[in-house]
Amino acid sequence: NYNLGTIYGMKNDLPQAESRFLKVLEINPNLLDVHLNLAMIYERTGQKEELQKEINIINQINPELIKKMQEEAAKKNKKPTK
């Protein structure tokens, strides 16, 4: 199911990708990669509540990851000074 979710995601069939990833979580609810993929799906589809739930779960599984992602985003958004 994980591989199928990834394939559906690459084909931009996000409902099928979401369905496959959710099935994976039924077996192992703590797979970080699956939660990251779901978060990306929810971000792309504008599902803000679901996105926040995934962010909270990701933060529980790996608290440092969210911090690193925020730092990277800040670096990308920082404009160079002249």
PDB file of N, CA, C and O in Angstrom:
ATOM      1  N   ASN A   1       0.813  -1.201   0.000  1.00  0.00           N
ATOM      2  CA  ASN A   1       0.000   0.000   0.000  1.00  0.00           C
ATOM      3  C   ASN A   1       0.853   1.259   0.000  1.00  0.00           C
ATOM      4  O   ASN A   1       0.464   2.248  -0.605  1.00  0.00           O
ATOM      5  N   TYR A   2       1.988   1.240   0.701  1.00  0.00           N
ATOM      6  CA  TYR A   2       2.853   2.420   0.715  1.00  0.00           C
ATOM      7  C   TYR A   2       3.338   2.733  -0.696  1.00  0.00           C
ATOM      8  O   TYR A   2       3.260   3.880  -1.141  1.00  0.00           O
ATOM      9  N   ASN A   3       3.829   1.713  -1.394  1.00  0.00           N
ATOM     10  CA  ASN A   3       4.325   1.938  -2.752  1.00  0.00           C
ATOM     11  C   ASN A   3       3.210   2.405  -3.674  1.00  0.00           C
ATOM     12  O   ASN A   3       3.426   3.279  -4.517  1.00  0.00           O
ATOM     13  N   LEU A   4       2.031   1.833  -3.523  1.00  0.00           N
ATOM     14  CA  LEU A   4       0.902   2.273  -4.337  1.00  0.00           C
ATOM     15  C   LEU A   4       0.536   3.716  -4.029  1.00  0.00           C
ATOM     16  O   LEU A   4       0.231   4.495  -4.929  1.00  0.00           O
ATOM     17  N   GLY A   5       0.581   4.083  -2.764  1.00  0.00           N
ATOM     18  CA  GLY A   5       0.319   5.470  -2.385  1.00  0.00           C
ATOM     19  C   GLY A   5       1.308   6.413  -3.032  1.00  0.00           C
ATOM     20  O   GLY A   5       0.938   7.479  -3.541  1.00  0.00           O
ATOM     21  N   THR A   6       2.561   6.014  -3.059  1.00  0.00           N
ATOM     22  CA  THR A   6       3.597   6.825  -3.688  1.00  0.00           C
ATOM     23  C   THR A   6       3.348   6.951  -5.192  1.00  0.00           C
ATOM     24  O   THR A   6       3.455   8.046  -5.754  1.00  0.00           O
ATOM     25  N   ILE A   7       3.003   5.857  -5.827  1.00  0.00           N
ATOM     26  CA  ILE A   7       2.731   5.880  -7.272  1.00  0.00           C
ATOM     27  C   ILE A   7       1.528   6.767  -7.577  1.00  0.00           C
ATOM     28  O   ILE A   7       1.574   7.602  -8.489  1.00  0.00           O
ATOM     29  N   TYR A   8       0.452   6.597  -6.811  1.00  0.00           N
ATOM     30  CA  TYR A   8      -0.724   7.447  -7.026  1.00  0.00           C
ATOM     31  C   TYR A   8      -0.379   8.916  -6.806  1.00  0.00           C
ATOM     32  O   TYR A   8      -0.861   9.791  -7.527  1.00  0.00           O
ATOM     33  N   GLY A   9       0.446   9.190  -5.818  1.00  0.00           N
ATOM     34  CA  GLY A   9       0.863  10.565  -5.571  1.00  0.00           C
ATOM     35  C   GLY A   9       1.637  11.137  -6.741  1.00  0.00           C
ATOM     36  O   GLY A   9       1.429  12.291  -7.140  1.00  0.00           O
ATOM     37  N   MET A  10       2.532  10.343  -7.320  1.00  0.00           N
ATOM     38  CA  MET A  10       3.307  10.802  -8.470  1.00  0.00           C
ATOM     39  C   MET A  10       2.408  11.038  -9.680  1.00  0.00           C
ATOM     40  O   MET A  10       2.698  11.889 -10.514  1.00  0.00           O
ATOM     41  N   LYS A  11       1.326  10.279  -9.757  1.00  0.00           N
ATOM     42  CA  LYS A  11       0.376  10.454 -10.862  1.00  0.00           C
ATOM     43  C   LYS A  11      -0.642  11.557 -10.550  1.00  0.00           C
ATOM     44  O   LYS A  11      -1.555  11.786 -11.330  1.00  0.00           O
ATOM     45  N   ASN A  12      -0.486  12.191  -9.411  1.00  0.00           N
ATOM     46  CA  ASN A  12      -1.368  13.266  -8.945  1.00  0.00           C
ATOM     47  C   ASN A  12      -2.794  12.775  -8.678  1.00  0.00           C
ATOM     48  O   ASN A  12      -3.741  13.548  -8.735  1.00  0.00           O
ATOM     49  N   ASP A  13      -2.944  11.485  -8.396  1.00  0.00           N
ATOM     50  CA  ASP A  13      -4.231  10.931  -7.978  1.00  0.00           C
ATOM     51  C   ASP A  13      -4.230  10.947  -6.449  1.00  0.00           C
ATOM     52  O   ASP A  13      -4.043   9.924  -5.785  1.00  0.00           O
ATOM     53  N   LEU A  14      -4.439  12.138  -5.908  1.00  0.00           N
ATOM     54  CA  LEU A  14      -4.283  12.334  -4.465  1.00  0.00           C
ATOM     55  C   LEU A  14      -5.317  11.589  -3.628  1.00  0.00           C
ATOM     56  O   LEU A  14      -4.969  11.086  -2.557  1.00  0.00           O
ATOM     57  N   PRO A  15      -6.571  11.476  -4.064  1.00  0.00           N
ATOM     58  CA  PRO A  15      -7.514  10.683  -3.255  1.00  0.00           C
ATOM     59  C   PRO A  15      -7.080   9.218  -3.104  1.00  0.00           C
ATOM     60  O   PRO A  15      -7.177   8.647  -2.017  1.00  0.00           O
ATOM     61  N   GLN A  16      -6.593   8.613  -4.191  1.00  0.00           N
ATOM     62  CA  GLN A  16      -6.114   7.234  -4.102  1.00  0.00           C
ATOM     63  C   GLN A  16      -4.854   7.144  -3.251  1.00  0.00           C
ATOM     64  O   GLN A  16      -4.695   6.199  -2.470  1.00  0.00           O
ATOM     65  N   ALA A  17      -3.957   8.113  -3.394  1.00  0.00           N
ATOM     66  CA  ALA A  17      -2.737   8.115  -2.583  1.00  0.00           C
ATOM     67  C   ALA A  17      -3.096   8.210  -1.105  1.00  0.00           C
ATOM     68  O   ALA A  17      -2.577   7.449  -0.281  1.00  0.00           O
ATOM     69  N   GLU A  18      -3.996   9.115  -0.774  1.00  0.00           N
ATOM     70  CA  GLU A  18      -4.430   9.272   0.617  1.00  0.00           C
ATOM     71  C   GLU A  18      -5.008   7.968   1.150  1.00  0.00           C
ATOM     72  O   GLU A  18      -4.669   7.531   2.253  1.00  0.00           O
ATOM     73  N   SER A  19      -5.865   7.344   0.355  1.00  0.00           N
ATOM     74  CA  SER A  19      -6.493   6.089   0.771  1.00  0.00           C
ATOM     75  C   SER A  19      -5.447   5.021   1.073  1.00  0.00           C
ATOM     76  O   SER A  19      -5.535   4.317   2.091  1.00  0.00           O
ATOM     77  N   ARG A  20      -4.463   4.895   0.207  1.00  0.00           N
ATOM     78  CA  ARG A  20      -3.413   3.883   0.411  1.00  0.00           C
ATOM     79  C   ARG A  20      -2.583   4.184   1.653  1.00  0.00           C
ATOM     80  O   ARG A  20      -2.257   3.290   2.433  1.00  0.00           O
ATOM     81  N   PHE A  21      -2.221   5.453   1.826  1.00  0.00           N
ATOM     82  CA  PHE A  21      -1.410   5.803   2.996  1.00  0.00           C
ATOM     83  C   PHE A  21      -2.191   5.575   4.290  1.00  0.00           C
ATOM     84  O   PHE A  21      -1.621   5.115   5.296  1.00  0.00           O
ATOM     85  N   LEU A  22      -3.477   5.873   4.283  1.00  0.00           N
ATOM     86  CA  LEU A  22      -4.281   5.635   5.485  1.00  0.00           C
ATOM     87  C   LEU A  22      -4.355   4.147   5.812  1.00  0.00           C
ATOM     88  O   LEU A  22      -4.353   3.774   6.987  1.00  0.00           O
ATOM     89  N   LYS A  23      -4.393   3.298   4.795  1.00  0.00           N
ATOM     90  CA  LYS A  23      -4.387   1.849   5.034  1.00  0.00           C
ATOM     91  C   LYS A  23      -3.069   1.405   5.676  1.00  0.00           C
ATOM     92  O   LYS A  23      -3.055   0.541   6.546  1.00  0.00           O
ATOM     93  N   VAL A  24      -1.965   2.011   5.241  1.00  0.00           N
ATOM     94  CA  VAL A  24      -0.665   1.694   5.847  1.00  0.00           C
ATOM     95  C   VAL A  24      -0.682   2.054   7.326  1.00  0.00           C
ATOM     96  O   VAL A  24      -0.190   1.292   8.171  1.00  0.00           O
ATOM     97  N   LEU A  25      -1.269   3.202   7.656  1.00  0.00           N
ATOM     98  CA  LEU A  25      -1.298   3.637   9.056  1.00  0.00           C
ATOM     99  C   LEU A  25      -2.169   2.746   9.927  1.00  0.00           C
ATOM    100  O   LEU A  25      -1.971   2.707  11.144  1.00  0.00           O
ATOM    101  N   GLU A  26      -3.111   2.033   9.328  1.00  0.00           N
ATOM    102  CA  GLU A  26      -3.905   1.069  10.106  1.00  0.00           C
ATOM    103  C   GLU A  26      -3.004  -0.035  10.648  1.00  0.00           C
ATOM    104  O   GLU A  26      -3.245  -0.564  11.728  1.00  0.00           O
ATOM    105  N   ILE A  27      -1.958  -0.362   9.901  1.00  0.00           N
ATOM    106  CA  ILE A  27      -1.032  -1.424  10.303  1.00  0.00           C
ATOM    107  C   ILE A  27       0.052  -0.873  11.224  1.00  0.00           C
ATOM    108  O   ILE A  27       0.393  -1.483  12.226  1.00  0.00           O
ATOM    109  N   ASN A  28       0.598   0.280  10.857  1.00  0.00           N
ATOM    110  CA  ASN A  28       1.648   0.898  11.663  1.00  0.00           C
ATOM    111  C   ASN A  28       1.418   2.403  11.720  1.00  0.00           C
ATOM    112  O   ASN A  28       1.825   3.133  10.820  1.00  0.00           O
ATOM    113  N   PRO A  29       0.773   2.885  12.793  1.00  0.00           N
ATOM    114  CA  PRO A  29       0.391   4.298  12.869  1.00  0.00           C
ATOM    115  C   PRO A  29       1.544   5.270  13.106  1.00  0.00           C
ATOM    116  O   PRO A  29       1.327   6.480  13.082  1.00  0.00           O
ATOM    117  N   ASN A  30       2.745   4.777  13.296  1.00  0.00           N
ATOM    118  CA  ASN A  30       3.865   5.671  13.608  1.00  0.00           C
ATOM    119  C   ASN A  30       4.890   5.789  12.496  1.00  0.00           C
ATOM    120  O   ASN A  30       6.027   6.199  12.752  1.00  0.00           O
ATOM    121  N   LEU A  31       4.505   5.483  11.256  1.00  0.00           N
ATOM    122  CA  LEU A  31       5.447   5.608  10.151  1.00  0.00           C
ATOM    123  C   LEU A  31       5.547   7.069   9.728  1.00  0.00           C
ATOM    124  O   LEU A  31       4.619   7.634   9.144  1.00  0.00           O
ATOM    125  N   LEU A  32       6.678   7.654  10.021  1.00  0.00           N
ATOM    126  CA  LEU A  32       6.890   9.075   9.764  1.00  0.00           C
ATOM    127  C   LEU A  32       6.707   9.429   8.292  1.00  0.00           C
ATOM    128  O   LEU A  32       6.056  10.421   7.961  1.00  0.00           O
ATOM    129  N   ASP A  33       7.265   8.622   7.392  1.00  0.00           N
ATOM    130  CA  ASP A  33       7.166   8.916   5.957  1.00  0.00           C
ATOM    131  C   ASP A  33       5.714   8.986   5.489  1.00  0.00           C
ATOM    132  O   ASP A  33       5.375   9.814   4.638  1.00  0.00           O
ATOM    133  N   VAL A  34       4.875   8.143   6.021  1.00  0.00           N
ATOM    134  CA  VAL A  34       3.469   8.140   5.625  1.00  0.00           C
ATOM    135  C   VAL A  34       2.798   9.431   6.091  1.00  0.00           C
ATOM    136  O   VAL A  34       2.044  10.060   5.343  1.00  0.00           O
ATOM    137  N   HIS A  35       3.083   9.836   7.308  1.00  0.00           N
ATOM    138  CA  HIS A  35       2.500  11.082   7.817  1.00  0.00           C
ATOM    139  C   HIS A  35       3.010  12.287   7.024  1.00  0.00           C
ATOM    140  O   HIS A  35       2.244  13.218   6.756  1.00  0.00           O
ATOM    141  N   LEU A  36       4.262  12.260   6.625  1.00  0.00           N
ATOM    142  CA  LEU A  36       4.797  13.342   5.790  1.00  0.00           C
ATOM    143  C   LEU A  36       4.089  13.386   4.439  1.00  0.00           C
ATOM    144  O   LEU A  36       3.735  14.467   3.950  1.00  0.00           O
ATOM    145  N   ASN A  37       3.869  12.227   3.852  1.00  0.00           N
ATOM    146  CA  ASN A  37       3.160  12.177   2.574  1.00  0.00           C
ATOM    147  C   ASN A  37       1.720  12.666   2.715  1.00  0.00           C
ATOM    148  O   ASN A  37       1.230  13.417   1.863  1.00  0.00           O
ATOM    149  N   LEU A  38       1.061  12.261   3.774  1.00  0.00           N
ATOM    150  CA  LEU A  38      -0.305  12.741   3.997  1.00  0.00           C
ATOM    151  C   LEU A  38      -0.318  14.252   4.205  1.00  0.00           C
ATOM    152  O   LEU A  38      -1.199  14.947   3.687  1.00  0.00           O
ATOM    153  N   ALA A  39       0.642  14.770   4.937  1.00  0.00           N
ATOM    154  CA  ALA A  39       0.712  16.216   5.152  1.00  0.00           C
ATOM    155  C   ALA A  39       0.859  16.947   3.818  1.00  0.00           C
ATOM    156  O   ALA A  39       0.205  17.974   3.585  1.00  0.00           O
ATOM    157  N   MET A  40       1.687  16.415   2.933  1.00  0.00           N
ATOM    158  CA  MET A  40       1.852  17.044   1.617  1.00  0.00           C
ATOM    159  C   MET A  40       0.549  16.999   0.819  1.00  0.00           C
ATOM    160  O   MET A  40       0.185  17.971   0.155  1.00  0.00           O
ATOM    161  N   ILE A  41      -0.147  15.869   0.895  1.00  0.00           N
ATOM    162  CA  ILE A  41      -1.432  15.758   0.201  1.00  0.00           C
ATOM    163  C   ILE A  41      -2.414  16.785   0.742  1.00  0.00           C
ATOM    164  O   ILE A  41      -3.077  17.500  -0.020  1.00  0.00           O
ATOM    165  N   TYR A  42      -2.499  16.879   2.059  1.00  0.00           N
ATOM    166  CA  TYR A  42      -3.455  17.804   2.668  1.00  0.00           C
ATOM    167  C   TYR A  42      -3.083  19.258   2.379  1.00  0.00           C
ATOM    168  O   TYR A  42      -3.968  20.096   2.189  1.00  0.00           O
ATOM    169  N   GLU A  43      -1.799  19.546   2.303  1.00  0.00           N
ATOM    170  CA  GLU A  43      -1.381  20.906   1.954  1.00  0.00           C
ATOM    171  C   GLU A  43      -1.796  21.223   0.514  1.00  0.00           C
ATOM    172  O   GLU A  43      -2.337  22.286   0.229  1.00  0.00           O
ATOM    173  N   ARG A  44      -1.548  20.282  -0.381  1.00  0.00           N
ATOM    174  CA  ARG A  44      -1.858  20.496  -1.804  1.00  0.00           C
ATOM    175  C   ARG A  44      -3.357  20.598  -2.066  1.00  0.00           C
ATOM    176  O   ARG A  44      -3.773  21.266  -3.009  1.00  0.00           O
ATOM    177  N   THR A  45      -4.158  19.936  -1.236  1.00  0.00           N
ATOM    178  CA  THR A  45      -5.609  19.940  -1.451  1.00  0.00           C
ATOM    179  C   THR A  45      -6.331  20.939  -0.546  1.00  0.00           C
ATOM    180  O   THR A  45      -7.554  21.019  -0.576  1.00  0.00           O
ATOM    181  N   GLY A  46      -5.578  21.709   0.230  1.00  0.00           N
ATOM    182  CA  GLY A  46      -6.177  22.748   1.057  1.00  0.00           C
ATOM    183  C   GLY A  46      -6.948  22.249   2.264  1.00  0.00           C
ATOM    184  O   GLY A  46      -7.784  22.963   2.806  1.00  0.00           O
ATOM    185  N   GLN A  47      -6.660  21.029   2.703  1.00  0.00           N
ATOM    186  CA  GLN A  47      -7.333  20.450   3.872  1.00  0.00           C
ATOM    187  C   GLN A  47      -6.567  20.852   5.131  1.00  0.00           C
ATOM    188  O   GLN A  47      -5.777  20.081   5.670  1.00  0.00           O
ATOM    189  N   LYS A  48      -6.814  22.065   5.578  1.00  0.00           N
ATOM    190  CA  LYS A  48      -6.021  22.653   6.657  1.00  0.00           C
ATOM    191  C   LYS A  48      -6.134  21.902   7.984  1.00  0.00           C
ATOM    192  O   LYS A  48      -5.140  21.737   8.678  1.00  0.00           O
ATOM    193  N   GLU A  49      -7.323  21.444   8.322  1.00  0.00           N
ATOM    194  CA  GLU A  49      -7.491  20.726   9.591  1.00  0.00           C
ATOM    195  C   GLU A  49      -6.735  19.399   9.575  1.00  0.00           C
ATOM    196  O   GLU A  49      -6.071  19.044  10.556  1.00  0.00           O
ATOM    197  N   GLU A  50      -6.853  18.683   8.460  1.00  0.00           N
ATOM    198  CA  GLU A  50      -6.145  17.410   8.347  1.00  0.00           C
ATOM    199  C   GLU A  50      -4.631  17.642   8.328  1.00  0.00           C
ATOM    200  O   GLU A  50      -3.874  16.866   8.917  1.00  0.00           O
ATOM    201  N   LEU A  51      -4.209  18.690   7.647  1.00  0.00           N
ATOM    202  CA  LEU A  51      -2.787  19.037   7.621  1.00  0.00           C
ATOM    203  C   LEU A  51      -2.278  19.291   9.031  1.00  0.00           C
ATOM    204  O   LEU A  51      -1.226  18.772   9.419  1.00  0.00           O
ATOM    205  N   GLN A  52      -3.016  20.051   9.815  1.00  0.00           N
ATOM    206  CA  GLN A  52      -2.585  20.346  11.185  1.00  0.00           C
ATOM    207  C   GLN A  52      -2.510  19.082  12.028  1.00  0.00           C
ATOM    208  O   GLN A  52      -1.588  18.915  12.822  1.00  0.00           O
ATOM    209  N   LYS A  53      -3.449  18.169  11.831  1.00  0.00           N
ATOM    210  CA  LYS A  53      -3.410  16.894  12.563  1.00  0.00           C
ATOM    211  C   LYS A  53      -2.133  16.130  12.229  1.00  0.00           C
ATOM    212  O   LYS A  53      -1.470  15.584  13.122  1.00  0.00           O
ATOM    213  N   GLU A  54      -1.786  16.102  10.944  1.00  0.00           N
ATOM    214  CA  GLU A  54      -0.567  15.395  10.543  1.00  0.00           C
ATOM    215  C   GLU A  54       0.675  16.076  11.099  1.00  0.00           C
ATOM    216  O   GLU A  54       1.604  15.405  11.543  1.00  0.00           O
ATOM    217  N   ILE A  55       0.699  17.387  11.093  1.00  0.00           N
ATOM    218  CA  ILE A  55       1.839  18.119  11.657  1.00  0.00           C
ATOM    219  C   ILE A  55       1.992  17.779  13.141  1.00  0.00           C
ATOM    220  O   ILE A  55       3.104  17.555  13.624  1.00  0.00           O
ATOM    221  N   ASN A  56       0.879  17.710  13.850  1.00  0.00           N
ATOM    222  CA  ASN A  56       0.929  17.362  15.274  1.00  0.00           C
ATOM    223  C   ASN A  56       1.468  15.953  15.478  1.00  0.00           C
ATOM    224  O   ASN A  56       2.282  15.714  16.381  1.00  0.00           O
ATOM    225  N   ILE A  57       1.039  15.021  14.642  1.00  0.00           N
ATOM    226  CA  ILE A  57       1.521  13.635  14.751  1.00  0.00           C
ATOM    227  C   ILE A  57       3.014  13.567  14.424  1.00  0.00           C
ATOM    228  O   ILE A  57       3.787  12.916  15.128  1.00  0.00           O
ATOM    229  N   ILE A  58       3.410  14.257  13.357  1.00  0.00           N
ATOM    230  CA  ILE A  58       4.829  14.292  12.974  1.00  0.00           C
ATOM    231  C   ILE A  58       5.653  14.854  14.119  1.00  0.00           C
ATOM    232  O   ILE A  58       6.723  14.327  14.445  1.00  0.00           O
ATOM    233  N   ASN A  59       5.151  15.891  14.749  1.00  0.00           N
ATOM    234  CA  ASN A  59       5.862  16.502  15.873  1.00  0.00           C
ATOM    235  C   ASN A  59       5.979  15.548  17.056  1.00  0.00           C
ATOM    236  O   ASN A  59       6.989  15.554  17.769  1.00  0.00           O
ATOM    237  N   GLN A  60       4.986  14.708  17.257  1.00  0.00           N
ATOM    238  CA  GLN A  60       5.052  13.714  18.340  1.00  0.00           C
ATOM    239  C   GLN A  60       6.081  12.635  18.018  1.00  0.00           C
ATOM    240  O   GLN A  60       6.805  12.180  18.904  1.00  0.00           O
ATOM    241  N   ILE A  61       6.124  12.226  16.758  1.00  0.00           N
ATOM    242  CA  ILE A  61       7.043  11.159  16.362  1.00  0.00           C
ATOM    243  C   ILE A  61       8.489  11.660  16.341  1.00  0.00           C
ATOM    244  O   ILE A  61       9.399  10.973  16.800  1.00  0.00           O
ATOM    245  N   ASN A  62       8.686  12.855  15.789  1.00  0.00           N
ATOM    246  CA  ASN A  62      10.039  13.401  15.646  1.00  0.00           C
ATOM    247  C   ASN A  62       9.994  14.916  15.840  1.00  0.00           C
ATOM    248  O   ASN A  62       9.912  15.668  14.867  1.00  0.00           O
ATOM    249  N   PRO A  63      10.048  15.390  17.084  1.00  0.00           N
ATOM    250  CA  PRO A  63       9.929  16.820  17.362  1.00  0.00           C
ATOM    251  C   PRO A  63      10.975  17.685  16.654  1.00  0.00           C
ATOM    252  O   PRO A  63      10.692  18.822  16.303  1.00  0.00           O
ATOM    253  N   GLU A  64      12.151  17.173  16.442  1.00  0.00           N
ATOM    254  CA  GLU A  64      13.202  17.959  15.800  1.00  0.00           C
ATOM    255  C   GLU A  64      12.932  18.192  14.313  1.00  0.00           C
ATOM    256  O   GLU A  64      13.395  19.181  13.742  1.00  0.00           O
ATOM    257  N   LEU A  65      12.191  17.301  13.693  1.00  0.00           N
ATOM    258  CA  LEU A  65      11.954  17.414  12.255  1.00  0.00           C
ATOM    259  C   LEU A  65      11.181  18.679  11.905  1.00  0.00           C
ATOM    260  O   LEU A  65      11.546  19.403  10.979  1.00  0.00           O
ATOM    261  N   ILE A  66      10.123  18.969  12.632  1.00  0.00           N
ATOM    262  CA  ILE A  66       9.321  20.163  12.364  1.00  0.00           C
ATOM    263  C   ILE A  66      10.188  21.406  12.544  1.00  0.00           C
ATOM    264  O   ILE A  66      10.148  22.332  11.725  1.00  0.00           O
ATOM    265  N   LYS A  67      11.006  21.408  13.585  1.00  0.00           N
ATOM    266  CA  LYS A  67      11.893  22.550  13.831  1.00  0.00           C
ATOM    267  C   LYS A  67      12.851  22.737  12.652  1.00  0.00           C
ATOM    268  O   LYS A  67      13.046  23.854  12.165  1.00  0.00           O
ATOM    269  N   LYS A  68      13.432  21.646  12.163  1.00  0.00           N
ATOM    270  CA  LYS A  68      14.356  21.726  11.029  1.00  0.00           C
ATOM    271  C   LYS A  68      13.644  22.205   9.770  1.00  0.00           C
ATOM    272  O   LYS A  68      14.184  23.009   9.016  1.00  0.00           O
ATOM    273  N   MET A  69      12.432  21.731   9.555  1.00  0.00           N
ATOM    274  CA  MET A  69      11.670  22.141   8.379  1.00  0.00           C
ATOM    275  C   MET A  69      11.343  23.633   8.444  1.00  0.00           C
ATOM    276  O   MET A  69      11.413  24.337   7.430  1.00  0.00           O
ATOM    277  N   GLN A  70      11.004  24.119   9.625  1.00  0.00           N
ATOM    278  CA  GLN A  70      10.712  25.542   9.784  1.00  0.00           C
ATOM    279  C   GLN A  70      11.964  26.382   9.544  1.00  0.00           C
ATOM    280  O   GLN A  70      11.892  27.439   8.912  1.00  0.00           O
ATOM    281  N   GLU A  71      13.106  25.902  10.024  1.00  0.00           N
ATOM    282  CA  GLU A  71      14.357  26.620   9.808  1.00  0.00           C
ATOM    283  C   GLU A  71      14.703  26.672   8.323  1.00  0.00           C
ATOM    284  O   GLU A  71      15.133  27.717   7.820  1.00  0.00           O
ATOM    285  N   GLU A  72      14.521  25.555   7.620  1.00  0.00           N
ATOM    286  CA  GLU A  72      14.800  25.521   6.180  1.00  0.00           C
ATOM    287  C   GLU A  72      13.875  26.459   5.414  1.00  0.00           C
ATOM    288  O   GLU A  72      14.296  27.150   4.492  1.00  0.00           O
ATOM    289  N   ALA A  73      12.601  26.474   5.811  1.00  0.00           N
ATOM    290  CA  ALA A  73      11.639  27.363   5.152  1.00  0.00           C
ATOM    291  C   ALA A  73      12.013  28.822   5.386  1.00  0.00           C
ATOM    292  O   ALA A  73      11.924  29.650   4.476  1.00  0.00           O
ATOM    293  N   ALA A  74      12.476  29.127   6.600  1.00  0.00           N
ATOM    294  CA  ALA A  74      12.881  30.505   6.902  1.00  0.00           C
ATOM    295  C   ALA A  74      14.091  30.906   6.061  1.00  0.00           C
ATOM    296  O   ALA A  74      14.167  32.038   5.576  1.00  0.00           O
ATOM    297  N   LYS A  75      15.028  29.987   5.871  1.00  0.00           N
ATOM    298  CA  LYS A  75      16.204  30.271   5.042  1.00  0.00           C
ATOM    299  C   LYS A  75      15.798  30.555   3.604  1.00  0.00           C
ATOM    300  O   LYS A  75      16.321  31.461   2.967  1.00  0.00           O
ATOM    301  N   LYS A  76      14.856  29.772   3.085  1.00  0.00           N
ATOM    302  CA  LYS A  76      14.398  29.957   1.703  1.00  0.00           C
ATOM    303  C   LYS A  76      13.681  31.276   1.528  1.00  0.00           C
ATOM    304  O   LYS A  76      13.745  31.909   0.482  1.00  0.00           O
ATOM    305  N   ASN A  77      12.959  31.678   2.570  1.00  0.00           N
ATOM    306  CA  ASN A  77      12.177  32.917   2.490  1.00  0.00           C
ATOM    307  C   ASN A  77      12.990  34.160   2.804  1.00  0.00           C
ATOM    308  O   ASN A  77      12.523  35.269   2.568  1.00  0.00           O
ATOM    309  N   LYS A  78      14.161  33.970   3.369  1.00  0.00           N
ATOM    310  CA  LYS A  78      15.003  35.109   3.727  1.00  0.00           C
ATOM    311  C   LYS A  78      15.589  35.716   2.455  1.00  0.00           C
ATOM    312  O   LYS A  78      16.203  35.043   1.643  1.00  0.00           O
ATOM    313  N   LYS A  79      15.385  37.004   2.302  1.00  0.00           N
ATOM    314  CA  LYS A  79      15.869  37.694   1.113  1.00  0.00           C
ATOM    315  C   LYS A  79      17.302  38.141   1.349  1.00  0.00           C
ATOM    316  O   LYS A  79      17.638  38.610   2.426  1.00  0.00           O
ATOM    317  N   PRO A  80      18.136  37.986   0.322  1.00  0.00           N
ATOM    318  CA  PRO A  80      19.521  38.434   0.486  1.00  0.00           C
ATOM    319  C   PRO A  80      19.598  39.943   0.622  1.00  0.00           C
ATOM    320  O   PRO A  80      18.843  40.675   0.006  1.00  0.00           O
ATOM    321  N   THR A  81      20.513  40.363   1.465  1.00  0.00           N
ATOM    322  CA  THR A  81      20.709  41.812   1.666  1.00  0.00           C
ATOM    323  C   THR A  81      21.793  42.306   0.726  1.00  0.00           C
ATOM    324  O   THR A  81      22.738  41.602   0.419  1.00  0.00           O
ATOM    325  N   LYS A  82      21.639  43.546   0.285  1.00  0.00           N
ATOM    326  CA  LYS A  82      22.615  44.127  -0.652  1.00  0.00           C
ATOM    327  C   LYS A  82      23.478  45.126   0.037  1.00  0.00           C
ATOM    328  O   LYS A  82      23.177  45.750   0.951  1.00  0.00           O
TER     329      LYS A  82
END
